[in-house]
PDB file of C-alpha atoms in Angstrom:
ATOM      1  CA  MET A  21     -25.432  12.034   9.290  1.00 88.00           C
ATOM      2  CA  THR A  22     -21.968  10.636   9.862  1.00 96.00           C
ATOM      3  CA  GLY A  23     -21.460   6.863   9.889  1.00 97.00           C
ATOM      4  CA  PHE A  24     -18.926   4.661  11.652  1.00 98.00           C
ATOM      5  CA  LEU A  25     -16.322   2.767   9.611  1.00 98.00           C
ATOM      6  CA  ALA A  26     -14.428   0.194  11.675  1.00 98.00           C
ATOM      7  CA  SER A  27     -11.257  -1.326  10.259  1.00 98.00           C
ATOM      8  CA  VAL A  28     -10.796  -4.991  11.165  1.00 98.00           C
ATOM      9  CA  ARG A  29      -8.045  -7.482  10.405  1.00 97.00           C
ATOM     10  CA  ASN A  30      -9.688 -10.911  10.579  1.00 97.00           C
ATOM     11  CA  LEU A  31     -12.943 -12.862  10.731  1.00 97.00           C
ATOM     12  CA  GLU A  32     -13.197 -12.665  14.516  1.00 97.00           C
ATOM     13  CA  GLU A  33     -13.000  -8.872  14.530  1.00 98.00           C
ATOM     14  CA  ALA A  34     -15.402  -8.654  11.588  1.00 98.00           C
ATOM     15  CA  MET A  35     -18.033 -10.620  13.476  1.00 97.00           C
ATOM     16  CA  ILE A  36     -17.602  -8.365  16.513  1.00 97.00           C
ATOM     17  CA  ALA A  37     -18.188  -5.359  14.253  1.00 97.00           C
ATOM     18  CA  CYS A  38     -21.155  -7.103  12.684  1.00 96.00           C
ATOM     19  CA  ASN A  39     -22.812  -7.315  16.107  1.00 95.00           C
ATOM     20  CA  GLU A  40     -22.126  -3.679  17.011  1.00 96.00           C
ATOM     21  CA  ALA A  41     -23.499  -0.428  15.592  1.00 95.00           C
ATOM     22  CA  VAL A  42     -20.823  -0.228  12.895  1.00 97.00           C
ATOM     23  CA  ASP A  43     -21.928   1.112   9.518  1.00 97.00           C
ATOM     24  CA  ILE A  44     -19.098  -0.210   7.310  1.00 98.00           C
ATOM     25  CA  ILE A  45     -16.758  -3.107   8.078  1.00 98.00           C
ATOM     26  CA  ASP A  46     -13.406  -2.228   6.538  1.00 98.00           C
ATOM     27  CA  LEU A  47     -10.949  -5.066   5.914  1.00 98.00           C
ATOM     28  CA  LYS A  48      -7.241  -4.324   6.148  1.00 97.00           C
ATOM     29  CA  ASN A  49      -4.006  -5.691   7.565  1.00 97.00           C
ATOM     30  CA  PRO A  50      -2.579  -2.937   9.801  1.00 95.00           C
ATOM     31  CA  ALA A  51       0.714  -4.821  10.140  1.00 94.00           C
ATOM     32  CA  GLU A  52       1.345  -4.292   6.413  1.00 94.00           C
ATOM     33  CA  GLY A  53       1.144  -0.508   6.182  1.00 93.00           C
ATOM     34  CA  ALA A  54      -1.453   2.227   5.924  1.00 95.00           C
ATOM     35  CA  LEU A  55      -3.686   0.181   3.604  1.00 97.00           C
ATOM     36  CA  GLY A  56      -2.235  -3.280   4.096  1.00 97.00           C
ATOM     37  CA  ALA A  57      -4.345  -5.912   2.361  1.00 98.00           C
ATOM     38  CA  LEU A  58      -5.718  -9.166   3.736  1.00 98.00           C
ATOM     39  CA  PRO A  59      -5.300 -12.309   1.611  1.00 98.00           C
ATOM     40  CA  ILE A  60      -8.001 -12.630  -1.027  1.00 98.00           C
ATOM     41  CA  GLU A  61      -9.186 -15.887   0.555  1.00 98.00           C
ATOM     42  CA  ALA A  62      -9.630 -14.187   3.941  1.00 98.00           C
ATOM     43  CA  ILE A  63     -11.611 -11.337   2.360  1.00 98.00           C
ATOM     44  CA  ALA A  64     -13.928 -13.809   0.639  1.00 98.00           C
ATOM     45  CA  GLN A  65     -14.417 -15.748   3.873  1.00 98.00           C
ATOM     46  CA  ILE A  66     -15.370 -12.597   5.787  1.00 98.00           C
ATOM     47  CA  VAL A  67     -17.743 -11.414   3.053  1.00 98.00           C
ATOM     48  CA  ALA A  68     -19.500 -14.792   3.163  1.00 97.00           C
ATOM     49  CA  ALA A  69     -19.736 -14.707   6.970  1.00 97.00           C
ATOM     50  CA  VAL A  70     -21.099 -11.168   7.088  1.00 96.00           C
ATOM     51  CA  ALA A  71     -23.674 -12.262   4.513  1.00 92.00           C
ATOM     52  CA  GLU A  72     -24.795  -8.748   3.534  1.00 90.00           C
ATOM     53  CA  ARG A  73     -25.676  -7.719   7.088  1.00 95.00           C
ATOM     54  CA  LYS A  74     -23.264  -4.789   6.779  1.00 97.00           C
ATOM     55  CA  PRO A  75     -21.465  -3.163   3.849  1.00 98.00           C
ATOM     56  CA  VAL A  76     -17.874  -4.369   3.553  1.00 98.00           C
ATOM     57  CA  SER A  77     -14.881  -2.535   2.122  1.00 98.00           C
ATOM     58  CA  ALA A  78     -11.400  -3.896   1.551  1.00 98.00           C
ATOM     59  CA  THR A  79      -8.032  -2.341   0.825  1.00 98.00           C
ATOM     60  CA  VAL A  80      -5.742  -3.565  -1.955  1.00 98.00           C
ATOM     61  CA  GLY A  81      -2.464  -2.835  -0.161  1.00 97.00           C
ATOM     62  CA  ASP A  82       0.228  -0.169  -0.228  1.00 97.00           C
ATOM     63  CA  LEU A  83       0.849  -0.590  -3.941  1.00 98.00           C
ATOM     64  CA  PRO A  84       3.113   1.465  -6.225  1.00 97.00           C
ATOM     65  CA  MET A  85       1.350   3.810  -8.628  1.00 98.00           C
ATOM     66  CA  GLN A  86       1.360   1.369 -11.544  1.00 98.00           C
ATOM     67  CA  PRO A  87      -2.029   1.466 -13.331  1.00 98.00           C
ATOM     68  CA  ASP A  88      -2.076  -2.125 -14.620  1.00 98.00           C
ATOM     69  CA  LEU A  89      -1.005  -3.578 -11.273  1.00 98.00           C
ATOM     70  CA  LEU A  90      -3.561  -1.512  -9.390  1.00 98.00           C
ATOM     71  CA  ALA A  91      -6.404  -2.340 -11.763  1.00 98.00           C
ATOM     72  CA  ALA A  92      -5.663  -6.066 -11.579  1.00 98.00           C
ATOM     73  CA  ARG A  93      -5.632  -6.004  -7.766  1.00 98.00           C
ATOM     74  CA  VAL A  94      -8.853  -3.995  -7.637  1.00 98.00           C
ATOM     75  CA  MET A  95     -10.628  -6.470  -9.900  1.00 98.00           C
ATOM     76  CA  LYS A  96      -9.383  -9.464  -7.922  1.00 98.00           C
ATOM     77  CA  THR A  97     -10.576  -7.871  -4.673  1.00 98.00           C
ATOM     78  CA  ALA A  98     -13.941  -6.920  -6.163  1.00 98.00           C
ATOM     79  CA  GLU A  99     -14.512 -10.533  -7.209  1.00 98.00           C
ATOM     80  CA  THR A 100     -14.677 -11.512  -3.516  1.00 98.00           C
ATOM     81  CA  GLY A 101     -18.022  -9.710  -3.282  1.00 98.00           C
ATOM     82  CA  VAL A 102     -16.975  -6.708  -1.191  1.00 98.00           C
ATOM     83  CA  ASP A 103     -19.114  -3.616  -1.577  1.00 98.00           C
ATOM     84  CA  PHE A 104     -16.206  -1.164  -1.878  1.00 98.00           C
ATOM     85  CA  VAL A 105     -12.562  -1.506  -2.935  1.00 98.00           C
ATOM     86  CA  LYS A 106     -10.130   1.045  -1.486  1.00 98.00           C
ATOM     87  CA  ILE A 107      -7.023   2.183  -3.336  1.00 98.00           C
ATOM     88  CA  GLY A 108      -4.284   4.427  -1.958  1.00 98.00           C
ATOM     89  CA  LEU A 109      -2.820   7.378  -3.856  1.00 98.00           C
ATOM     90  CA  PHE A 110       0.730   7.096  -2.566  1.00 97.00           C
ATOM     91  CA  GLY A 111       3.577   9.477  -3.291  1.00 95.00           C
ATOM     92  CA  GLN A 112       3.313  12.450  -5.623  1.00 94.00           C
ATOM     93  CA  THR A 113       3.276  10.959  -9.131  1.00 96.00           C
ATOM     94  CA  GLY A 114       1.183   8.583 -11.225  1.00 97.00           C
ATOM     95  CA  HIS A 115      -2.139   9.388  -9.581  1.00 98.00           C
ATOM     96  CA  ALA A 116      -3.950  10.557 -12.709  1.00 98.00           C
ATOM     97  CA  ALA A 117      -2.969   7.456 -14.690  1.00 98.00           C
ATOM     98  CA  CYS A 118      -4.078   5.195 -11.845  1.00 98.00           C
ATOM     99  CA  LEU A 119      -7.429   6.942 -11.580  1.00 98.00           C
ATOM    100  CA  GLN A 120      -7.942   6.611 -15.340  1.00 98.00           C
ATOM    101  CA  ALA A 121      -7.222   2.881 -14.998  1.00 98.00           C
ATOM    102  CA  MET A 122     -10.238   2.631 -12.677  1.00 98.00           C
ATOM    103  CA  LYS A 123     -12.666   3.885 -15.334  1.00 98.00           C
ATOM    104  CA  PRO A 124     -13.241   0.527 -17.101  1.00 98.00           C
ATOM    105  CA  LEU A 125     -13.764  -1.143 -13.714  1.00 98.00           C
ATOM    106  CA  THR A 126     -16.220   1.407 -12.374  1.00 98.00           C
ATOM    107  CA  ALA A 127     -18.096   1.118 -15.674  1.00 98.00           C
ATOM    108  CA  GLN A 128     -18.592  -2.555 -14.781  1.00 97.00           C
ATOM    109  CA  GLY A 129     -20.040  -1.613 -11.396  1.00 98.00           C
ATOM    110  CA  VAL A 130     -16.939  -1.886  -9.188  1.00 98.00           C
ATOM    111  CA  GLN A 131     -17.291   0.684  -6.407  1.00 98.00           C
ATOM    112  CA  VAL A 132     -13.829   2.162  -5.951  1.00 98.00           C
ATOM    113  CA  VAL A 133     -12.899   4.506  -3.118  1.00 98.00           C
ATOM    114  CA  ALA A 134      -9.647   6.453  -3.361  1.00 98.00           C
ATOM    115  CA  VAL A 135      -7.633   7.179  -0.229  1.00 98.00           C
ATOM    116  CA  MET A 136      -5.554  10.347  -0.083  1.00 98.00           C
ATOM    117  CA  PHE A 137      -3.053  11.020   2.679  1.00 98.00           C
ATOM    118  CA  ALA A 138      -3.190  14.093   4.855  1.00 97.00           C
ATOM    119  CA  ASP A 139       0.492  13.798   5.778  1.00 95.00           C
ATOM    120  CA  ASP A 140       1.695  13.530   2.186  1.00 94.00           C
ATOM    121  CA  ALA A 141       0.575  16.782   0.494  1.00 94.00           C
ATOM    122  CA  PRO A 142      -2.794  15.508  -0.825  1.00 97.00           C
ATOM    123  CA  ASP A 143      -3.795  17.004  -4.167  1.00 96.00           C
ATOM    124  CA  PHE A 144      -7.473  17.901  -3.869  1.00 97.00           C
ATOM    125  CA  SER A 145      -7.492  19.047  -7.495  1.00 97.00           C
ATOM    126  CA  LEU A 146      -7.821  15.337  -8.351  1.00 98.00           C
ATOM    127  CA  LEU A 147     -11.390  15.226  -7.006  1.00 98.00           C
ATOM    128  CA  PRO A 148     -13.034  16.143 -10.349  1.00 98.00           C
ATOM    129  CA  MET A 149     -11.071  13.379 -12.082  1.00 98.00           C
ATOM    130  CA  MET A 150     -12.218  10.879  -9.450  1.00 98.00           C
ATOM    131  CA  ALA A 151     -15.811  11.768 -10.219  1.00 98.00           C
ATOM    132  CA  ASP A 152     -15.215  11.644 -13.976  1.00 98.00           C
ATOM    133  CA  CYS A 153     -13.662   8.174 -13.628  1.00 98.00           C
ATOM    134  CA  GLY A 154     -16.723   6.908 -11.800  1.00 98.00           C
ATOM    135  CA  LEU A 155     -15.221   6.451  -8.346  1.00 98.00           C
ATOM    136  CA  ARG A 156     -17.741   5.988  -5.560  1.00 98.00           C
ATOM    137  CA  GLY A 157     -15.909   7.993  -2.943  1.00 98.00           C
ATOM    138  CA  VAL A 158     -12.746   9.396  -1.435  1.00 98.00           C
ATOM    139  CA  MET A 159     -11.225   9.235   2.029  1.00 98.00           C
ATOM    140  CA  LEU A 160      -8.538  11.291   3.697  1.00 98.00           C
ATOM    141  CA  ASP A 161      -6.299   9.205   5.964  1.00 98.00           C
ATOM    142  CA  THR A 162      -2.714   9.289   7.239  1.00 97.00           C
ATOM    143  CA  CYS A 163       0.103   7.336   5.627  1.00 95.00           C
ATOM    144  CA  ARG A 164       2.567   7.433   8.520  1.00 91.00           C
ATOM    145  CA  LYS A 165       1.258   5.431  11.442  1.00 86.00           C
ATOM    146  CA  ASP A 166       3.425   7.139  14.028  1.00 86.00           C
ATOM    147  CA  GLY A 167       0.815   8.206  16.565  1.00 84.00           C
ATOM    148  CA  LYS A 168      -0.016  11.534  14.924  1.00 93.00           C
ATOM    149  CA  ARG A 169      -3.687  11.995  14.135  1.00 96.00           C
ATOM    150  CA  LEU A 170      -5.435  13.451  11.103  1.00 98.00           C
ATOM    151  CA  LEU A 171      -5.900  16.793  12.864  1.00 97.00           C
ATOM    152  CA  ASP A 172      -2.149  17.020  13.470  1.00 96.00           C
ATOM    153  CA  TRP A 173      -1.709  17.265   9.710  1.00 97.00           C
ATOM    154  CA  GLN A 174      -4.742  19.155   8.435  1.00 97.00           C
ATOM    155  CA  PRO A 175      -6.772  21.875  10.193  1.00 97.00           C
ATOM    156  CA  PRO A 176     -10.572  21.551  10.428  1.00 97.00           C
ATOM    157  CA  GLU A 177     -11.178  24.271   7.840  1.00 97.00           C
ATOM    158  CA  ARG A 178      -9.112  22.421   5.209  1.00 97.00           C
ATOM    159  CA  LEU A 179     -10.862  19.152   6.040  1.00 98.00           C
ATOM    160  CA  GLU A 180     -14.205  20.898   5.654  1.00 97.00           C
ATOM    161  CA  GLY A 181     -13.116  22.191   2.255  1.00 98.00           C
ATOM    162  CA  PHE A 182     -12.165  18.643   1.228  1.00 98.00           C
ATOM    163  CA  VAL A 183     -15.534  17.232   2.322  1.00 98.00           C
ATOM    164  CA  ASP A 184     -17.488  20.005   0.613  1.00 98.00           C
ATOM    165  CA  ALA A 185     -15.526  19.730  -2.636  1.00 98.00           C
ATOM    166  CA  ALA A 186     -16.002  15.962  -2.758  1.00 98.00           C
ATOM    167  CA  ARG A 187     -19.708  16.248  -1.982  1.00 97.00           C
ATOM    168  CA  GLU A 188     -20.162  18.764  -4.812  1.00 97.00           C
ATOM    169  CA  ARG A 189     -18.949  16.008  -7.113  1.00 98.00           C
ATOM    170  CA  ARG A 190     -21.227  13.414  -5.497  1.00 98.00           C
ATOM    171  CA  LEU A 191     -18.356  11.494  -4.016  1.00 98.00           C
ATOM    172  CA  MET A 192     -18.917   9.661  -0.730  1.00 98.00           C
ATOM    173  CA  THR A 193     -16.503  11.057   1.858  1.00 98.00           C
ATOM    174  CA  GLY A 194     -14.582   9.670   4.796  1.00 98.00           C
ATOM    175  CA  LEU A 195     -12.070  10.984   7.315  1.00 98.00           C
ATOM    176  CA  ALA A 196      -9.638   8.696   9.125  1.00 98.00           C
ATOM    177  CA  GLY A 197      -6.103   8.665  10.459  1.00 97.00           C
ATOM    178  CA  ALA A 198      -5.428   7.498  14.014  1.00 95.00           C
ATOM    179  CA  LEU A 199      -8.680   9.142  15.095  1.00 97.00           C
ATOM    180  CA  ALA A 200      -9.539   9.223  18.781  1.00 96.00           C
ATOM    181  CA  MET A 201     -13.020   9.399  20.275  1.00 95.00           C
ATOM    182  CA  SER A 202     -12.305  13.011  21.190  1.00 95.00           C
ATOM    183  CA  ASP A 203     -11.968  13.837  17.463  1.00 97.00           C
ATOM    184  CA  ILE A 204     -15.650  13.112  16.855  1.00 96.00           C
ATOM    185  CA  GLU A 205     -16.689  16.447  18.332  1.00 94.00           C
ATOM    186  CA  THR A 206     -14.442  18.290  15.857  1.00 96.00           C
ATOM    187  CA  LEU A 207     -14.880  16.139  12.761  1.00 97.00           C
ATOM    188  CA  ALA A 208     -18.546  15.105  12.798  1.00 95.00           C
ATOM    189  CA  PRO A 209     -19.755  18.717  12.326  1.00 94.00           C
ATOM    190  CA  LEU A 210     -17.859  18.737   9.018  1.00 96.00           C
ATOM    191  CA  CYS A 211     -20.451  16.162   7.870  1.00 95.00           C
ATOM    192  CA  PRO A 212     -18.300  13.490   6.229  1.00 97.00           C
ATOM    193  CA  ASP A 213     -20.273  10.393   5.318  1.00 98.00           C
ATOM    194  CA  TYR A 214     -17.996   8.288   7.531  1.00 98.00           C
ATOM    195  CA  LEU A 215     -15.371   8.567  10.221  1.00 98.00           C
ATOM    196  CA  GLY A 216     -12.905   5.658  10.124  1.00 98.00           C
ATOM    197  CA  PHE A 217     -11.323   4.114  13.217  1.00 98.00           C
ATOM    198  CA  ARG A 218      -8.683   1.475  13.865  1.00 97.00           C
ATOM    199  CA  SER A 219      -6.230   2.434  16.617  1.00 96.00           C
ATOM    200  CA  ALA A 220      -9.061   3.725  18.826  1.00 96.00           C
ATOM    201  CA  LEU A 221     -10.596   0.247  18.711  1.00 97.00           C
ATOM    202  CA  CYS A 222      -7.507  -1.384  20.207  1.00 96.00           C
ATOM    203  CA  ALA A 223      -6.025  -1.419  23.710  1.00 93.00           C
ATOM    204  CA  GLY A 224      -3.332   1.218  24.123  1.00 92.00           C
ATOM    205  CA  ARG A 225      -4.183   2.522  20.611  1.00 93.00           C
ATOM    206  CA  ASN A 226      -1.972  -0.244  19.195  1.00 92.00           C
ATOM    207  CA  ARG A 227      -3.534  -0.719  15.754  1.00 93.00           C
ATOM    208  CA  THR A 228      -1.813  -4.081  15.191  1.00 91.00           C
ATOM    209  CA  ILE A 229      -3.542  -5.895  18.082  1.00 94.00           C
ATOM    210  CA  SER A 230      -7.137  -7.050  18.418  1.00 94.00           C
ATOM    211  CA  ALA A 231     -10.033  -4.623  18.153  1.00 96.00           C
ATOM    212  CA  GLU A 232     -12.380  -4.635  21.145  1.00 96.00           C
ATOM    213  CA  ALA A 233     -16.164  -4.730  21.189  1.00 97.00           C
ATOM    214  CA  ALA A 234     -16.351  -2.226  24.055  1.00 97.00           C
ATOM    215  CA  SER A 235     -14.406   0.369  22.072  1.00 97.00           C
ATOM    216  CA  MET A 236     -16.658  -0.103  19.042  1.00 97.00           C
ATOM    217  CA  ARG A 237     -19.676   0.328  21.302  1.00 97.00           C
ATOM    218  CA  ASP A 238     -18.313   3.522  22.854  1.00 97.00           C
ATOM    219  CA  ILE A 239     -17.528   5.119  19.488  1.00 97.00           C
ATOM    220  CA  ALA A 240     -20.887   4.113  18.026  1.00 97.00           C
ATOM    221  CA  SER A 241     -22.666   5.551  21.065  1.00 96.00           C
ATOM    222  CA  LEU A 242     -20.854   8.884  20.828  1.00 95.00           C
ATOM    223  CA  LEU A 243     -21.508   9.168  17.096  1.00 95.00           C
ATOM    224  CA  HIS A 244     -25.166   8.323  17.684  1.00 92.00           C
ATOM    225  CA  LYS A 245     -25.419  11.097  20.274  1.00 91.00           C
ATOM    226  CA  TYR A 246     -23.845  13.583  17.911  1.00 90.00           C
ATOM    227  CA  ASN A 247     -26.091  12.571  15.010  1.00 91.00           C
ATOM    228  CA  THR A 248     -29.187  12.777  17.203  1.00 89.00           C
ATOM    229  CA  ARG A 249     -28.203  16.258  18.407  1.00 84.00           C
ATOM    230  CA  ALA A 250     -27.526  17.365  14.845  1.00 79.00           C
ATOM    231  CA  ARG A 251     -30.954  16.160  13.703  1.00 81.00           C
ATOM    232  CA  GLU A 252     -32.648  17.984  16.577  1.00 81.00           C
ATOM    233  CA  MET A 253     -30.813  21.225  15.783  1.00 78.00           C
ATOM    234  CA  ALA A 254     -31.728  20.911  12.114  1.00 72.00           C
TER     235      ALA A 254
END
């Protein structure tokens, strides 16, 4: 079944998500890029407030592909108590070295999720290395936040191939990227573990303003209907 990942930018939004049928509360600062990071103190405050009622993930920011820098930021974020730490594979170089830098951290139990970008020639041949380095999962998102959605960059059949290849390597999977409610009908049948939403949670699809409880409720309801129908058909 496909879960609902809701990206939130502060404690107030996190508590709204905590009271709705959200499966993962994802902490990010949308004003700071595709994977903009919240301050470490804010992440820790939200983790304490959520108090294990929901899994929490957090991004480390739109960092350059420098292994030591990335590893240090991942460890600092993990120390806040989040369940998952998300790293972005930006650009076209340095990805392998950055993934290798995660290996000592995942060996200590840090659950790292890599984010690849559908609008930046994602290299799916890296999936075996992610598994070998102990990563918990991989998401496909969009880097450019210009109104184009995931499906504007990758067709359903390629997304299905990504999900299947990641699942073969026991990687948790997620699809995101300016998703709209209407995308659920196309993407949920691909069976990713999660669909991630931010702009669809906000008025006018403006990802930098407050997320709304009603939008979370509507998305959760539609996903629930799809999952129920899928179970009945199975």
